[in-house]
Amino acid sequence: MNRNKNGVYLSRDRKAFNALAYTFIVLITIICLLPFWLVVIGSFTAESEIFSRGYSMWPHEFSLEAYQMAFRHPDEVFRAYGITVSITVLGTFLSLLMTTMCGYALQREDFRSRGFLTMFVFFTMLFNGGLVPWYLLITNYLHLKDTYWVMILTPLVNVYYIILMKNFMRTVPKALIEAAKIDGAGEFYIFFRIVLPLVKPALASIGMFVALGYWNEWRTGMLFLQEKSLFPLQYYLYRLLNSVEFLKNSTVVMSAEISSLSFPSESLKLAMTVIATGPIICLYPFLQKYFVKGITIGAVKG
Amino acid sequence: MKFKLFGNLAYDLRRNKALMAMVLPVVAYLLVFAYAPMVGAVIAFKSYNFTSGIFGSPWVGFNNFRFFFISGKAWQVTKNTVLYNVAFIATQNVLEITVAIFLSEISHRYFKKITQGAMFLPNFISWVVVGAIAYNLFSYDFGFINNVLTSLNAPKIDVYTTAKYWPHIFVFLSAWKHVGYGSIVYLAAITGISSEIYESAALDGANEWQKIRYITLPGIQSTFFVLLILAIGNIFRGNFDMFYQLVGNNGLLYNATDVIDTYVFRSLLTTYEFGMSSAIGLYQSVLCFVTLIITNAIIHRVSPENALY
């Protein structure tokens, strides 16, 4: 028998179990990471090598040509970045504000309409009118096509987060609110000064998911945007990857002033993917704990 | 009942003005972006034209629905949507529970943190990027998989023109993207099981497999049911982002890859058949609604504590 690091004896089935557990987890981890590796390596592979040998785990010849090209006139990418950052910041702020205020009011026991209003909010999770009436509303009635605000508005309210927030708000001691009321504090003062600081963990976690939703949004762009200067990052990337015409007409390629046939289209696509995704992935290790916490809040049924 | 509702609203408007103001933004938003489209769904029963708008267009009864069902598309996309979802629910729950059980038994803190982080990473990126990744893997000329096949002297596979590979690819990529998330949910449930139960089982001589079978699995049962109801409630809803980003407008693959959501999207944006596509959307919404109500009612009867509402 062996001892583990705590000096506890490990039985044989425990050892077999551990071996299986570690192998399985390592295997899944490799499968999860391998595609990322392939994209990064592909973006550093010379175009000629991609054509002759295809994508591989490790290139015979490293090349920066795709990145050099991407960064020669990076204004389009940077503009798409700017738009995505700004809609993410503004959208997350507005969304969190609305979500927390609503969640807070809906769990206040002296708020008599809370039952009806909760049903009103929850029902939209069970039933919706479908894509087409929603699309017509936004384009023909609200005239939001090709506007900046359409990207803020479409993902703004997620009812699931309101319900989560409402449940989390229950952890705020009622006595605290009562005491503040007796001292003459107004409802908004109580909400912003007393309640919000106490639900910071939920704010951070839900905020992360809202922000991620805004960051990864591309469908809104596809449905409502034709104006290239408004394209958010993911939709811009989608267009580059899926339309050769769009790629050829982008400043990235046009600036190269070479015949449209000879630009490194394959590695350039991957390089653009890395440029669009890399920075946010670098942030990921610092954000991981908020996501895990956010999922865990959701896992506890309220 | 109704009288009381108005009484409550009137009371809160008088006495809880601030709380009313706090819910107002969300209520207004949902009235415009969720309830108005429900009214607008009447175009499913109309022949829509731009100049007359939603309410001016002529009624056509159930014609839009009839057309959708006669074309044979209804059965095909509904079947695809449901079968894909069943496959996703089954594979992902098995993988998520396995990962969660193994992770819960591993004591190295950093190993756990790093592997968990790596498994969640795919959830972090958009489906646009997954589309690029899939192309990198499956492209006929340069793809990594074909590269490996060639070096093994096996024939190349042409994924983007062959429908039969796609069910496997979707099941794989969907699991790839979601298992990290789901395993965190299950891990939280396992962490919630009292460690005393495990200790006393160990004293009674239970081995690892017995502990999993008799303590862990029953302990995560209610989490499983909640996730299952939610998944079944969405069983008629396809993951639009995934199907659209991986297949796009590749007509060769529609038979195997078209789900209700992609079909609606395409008929909206490419053929502008507003009446018919909204009929399909409404058909989907009603199916989802009815399934959710029925599932919840069944759960209510079998084990009330796990019901959604």
mmCIF file of N, CA, C and O in Angstrom, chain A residues 22-38 57, chain B residues 111 114-116 118-119 121-122 137 144 172 176:
data_model
loop_
_atom_site.group_PDB
_atom_site.id
_atom_site.type_symbol
_atom_site.label_atom_id
_atom_site.label_comp_id
_atom_site.label_asym_id
_atom_site.label_seq_id
_atom_site.Cartn_x
_atom_site.Cartn_y
_atom_site.Cartn_z
ATOM 1 N N TYR A 22 -7.408 11.154 -13.133
ATOM 2 C CA TYR A 22 -6.407 12.058 -13.707
ATOM 3 C C TYR A 22 -6.321 11.888 -15.220
ATOM 4 O O TYR A 22 -6.246 12.867 -15.964
ATOM 5 N N THR A 23 -6.323 10.642 -15.686
ATOM 6 C CA THR A 23 -6.215 10.409 -17.134
ATOM 7 C C THR A 23 -7.378 11.059 -17.866
ATOM 8 O O THR A 23 -7.195 11.763 -18.862
ATOM 9 N N PHE A 24 -8.565 10.819 -17.355
ATOM 10 C CA PHE A 24 -9.757 11.339 -18.021
ATOM 11 C C PHE A 24 -9.741 12.863 -18.078
ATOM 12 O O PHE A 24 -9.970 13.474 -19.125
ATOM 13 N N ILE A 25 -9.437 13.477 -16.942
ATOM 14 C CA ILE A 25 -9.452 14.946 -16.888
ATOM 15 C C ILE A 25 -8.374 15.530 -17.805
ATOM 16 O O ILE A 25 -8.617 16.497 -18.530
ATOM 17 N N VAL A 26 -7.191 14.925 -17.796
ATOM 18 C CA VAL A 26 -6.117 15.428 -18.663
ATOM 19 C C VAL A 26 -6.524 15.301 -20.129
ATOM 20 O O VAL A 26 -6.333 16.230 -20.931
ATOM 21 N N LEU A 27 -7.134 14.186 -20.472
ATOM 22 C CA LEU A 27 -7.568 13.957 -21.848
ATOM 23 C C LEU A 27 -8.585 15.022 -22.297
ATOM 24 O O LEU A 27 -8.446 15.631 -23.363
ATOM 25 N N ILE A 28 -9.584 15.241 -21.454
ATOM 26 C CA ILE A 28 -10.600 16.248 -21.795
ATOM 27 C C ILE A 28 -9.951 17.627 -21.923
ATOM 28 O O ILE A 28 -10.263 18.407 -22.824
ATOM 29 N N THR A 29 -9.020 17.930 -21.021
ATOM 30 C CA THR A 29 -8.350 19.232 -21.071
ATOM 31 C C THR A 29 -7.602 19.402 -22.389
ATOM 32 O O THR A 29 -7.670 20.463 -23.021
ATOM 33 N N ILE A 30 -6.909 18.354 -22.816
ATOM 34 C CA ILE A 30 -6.169 18.442 -24.079
ATOM 35 C C ILE A 30 -7.138 18.667 -25.237
ATOM 36 O O ILE A 30 -6.912 19.522 -26.095
ATOM 37 N N ILE A 31 -8.253 17.920 -25.230
ATOM 38 C CA ILE A 31 -9.228 18.097 -26.310
ATOM 39 C C ILE A 31 -9.769 19.529 -26.316
ATOM 40 O O ILE A 31 -10.000 20.115 -27.360
ATOM 41 N N CYS A 32 -9.946 20.093 -25.127
ATOM 42 C CA CYS A 32 -10.472 21.456 -25.066
ATOM 43 C C CYS A 32 -9.459 22.477 -25.585
ATOM 44 O O CYS A 32 -9.834 23.495 -26.147
ATOM 45 N N LEU A 33 -8.181 22.225 -25.362
ATOM 46 C CA LEU A 33 -7.173 23.222 -25.732
ATOM 47 C C LEU A 33 -6.618 23.062 -27.139
ATOM 48 O O LEU A 33 -6.188 24.039 -27.749
ATOM 49 N N LEU A 34 -6.614 21.830 -27.639
ATOM 50 C CA LEU A 34 -5.976 21.560 -28.930
ATOM 51 C C LEU A 34 -6.434 22.483 -30.065
ATOM 52 O O LEU A 34 -5.600 23.036 -30.782
ATOM 53 N N PRO A 35 -7.758 22.685 -30.240
ATOM 54 C CA PRO A 35 -8.191 23.557 -31.331
ATOM 55 C C PRO A 35 -7.622 24.973 -31.239
ATOM 56 O O PRO A 35 -7.279 25.573 -32.251
ATOM 57 N N PHE A 36 -7.489 25.500 -30.011
ATOM 58 C CA PHE A 36 -6.903 26.830 -29.850
ATOM 59 C C PHE A 36 -5.458 26.828 -30.342
ATOM 60 O O PHE A 36 -5.009 27.735 -31.036
ATOM 61 N N TRP A 37 -4.759 25.786 -29.943
ATOM 62 C CA TRP A 37 -3.370 25.630 -30.347
ATOM 63 C C TRP A 37 -3.255 25.624 -31.867
ATOM 64 O O TRP A 37 -2.417 26.320 -32.448
ATOM 65 N N LEU A 38 -4.119 24.846 -32.521
ATOM 66 C CA LEU A 38 -4.053 24.715 -33.973
ATOM 67 C C LEU A 38 -4.298 26.055 -34.672
ATOM 68 O O LEU A 38 -3.648 26.367 -35.671
ATOM 69 N N MET A 57 0.433 20.558 -36.362
ATOM 70 C CA MET A 57 0.667 20.862 -34.950
ATOM 71 C C MET A 57 1.826 21.839 -34.775
ATOM 72 O O MET A 57 1.893 22.580 -33.803
ATOM 73 N N PHE B 111 -3.972 21.776 -10.085
ATOM 74 C CA PHE B 111 -4.379 20.898 -11.175
ATOM 75 C C PHE B 111 -5.860 21.107 -11.483
ATOM 76 O O PHE B 111 -6.274 21.255 -12.631
ATOM 77 N N ILE B 114 -6.530 24.667 -13.023
ATOM 78 C CA ILE B 114 -6.067 24.826 -14.404
ATOM 79 C C ILE B 114 -6.919 24.001 -15.363
ATOM 80 O O ILE B 114 -7.369 24.493 -16.401
ATOM 81 N N THR B 115 -7.193 22.740 -14.994
ATOM 82 C CA THR B 115 -7.988 21.919 -15.915
ATOM 83 C C THR B 115 -9.417 22.464 -16.029
ATOM 84 O O THR B 115 -9.979 22.507 -17.113
ATOM 85 N N GLN B 116 -9.954 22.922 -14.917
ATOM 86 C CA GLN B 116 -11.303 23.490 -14.959
ATOM 87 C C GLN B 116 -11.323 24.731 -15.847
ATOM 88 O O GLN B 116 -12.239 24.921 -16.654
ATOM 89 N N ALA B 118 -9.285 25.390 -18.322
ATOM 90 C CA ALA B 118 -9.122 24.986 -19.719
ATOM 91 C C ALA B 118 -10.436 24.464 -20.284
ATOM 92 O O ALA B 118 -10.789 24.741 -21.423
ATOM 93 N N MET B 119 -11.180 23.739 -19.465
ATOM 94 C CA MET B 119 -12.430 23.168 -19.963
ATOM 95 C C MET B 119 -13.497 24.233 -20.158
ATOM 96 O O MET B 119 -14.416 24.054 -20.951
ATOM 97 N N LEU B 121 -12.772 27.298 -21.149
ATOM 98 C CA LEU B 121 -12.312 28.229 -22.185
ATOM 99 C C LEU B 121 -13.176 28.214 -23.451
ATOM 100 O O LEU B 121 -13.503 29.283 -23.980
ATOM 101 N N PRO B 122 -13.579 27.040 -23.971
ATOM 102 C CA PRO B 122 -14.407 27.052 -25.179
ATOM 103 C C PRO B 122 -15.726 27.800 -24.999
ATOM 104 O O PRO B 122 -16.264 28.351 -25.954
ATOM 105 N N LEU B 137 -9.969 22.658 -38.715
ATOM 106 C CA LEU B 137 -9.919 21.209 -38.496
ATOM 107 C C LEU B 137 -10.364 20.436 -39.731
ATOM 108 O O LEU B 137 -9.783 19.426 -40.096
ATOM 109 N N PHE B 144 -6.639 20.106 -40.562
ATOM 110 C CA PHE B 144 -5.767 19.292 -39.708
ATOM 111 C C PHE B 144 -6.152 17.818 -39.770
ATOM 112 O O PHE B 144 -5.294 16.939 -39.872
ATOM 113 N N PHE B 172 -19.983 16.602 -31.109
ATOM 114 C CA PHE B 172 -18.652 16.831 -30.555
ATOM 115 C C PHE B 172 -18.450 18.302 -30.183
ATOM 116 O O PHE B 172 -18.066 18.621 -29.057
ATOM 117 N N TRP B 176 -17.881 20.014 -26.677
ATOM 118 C CA TRP B 176 -16.625 20.746 -26.493
ATOM 119 C C TRP B 176 -16.889 22.114 -25.878
ATOM 120 O O TRP B 176 -16.197 22.556 -24.977
#
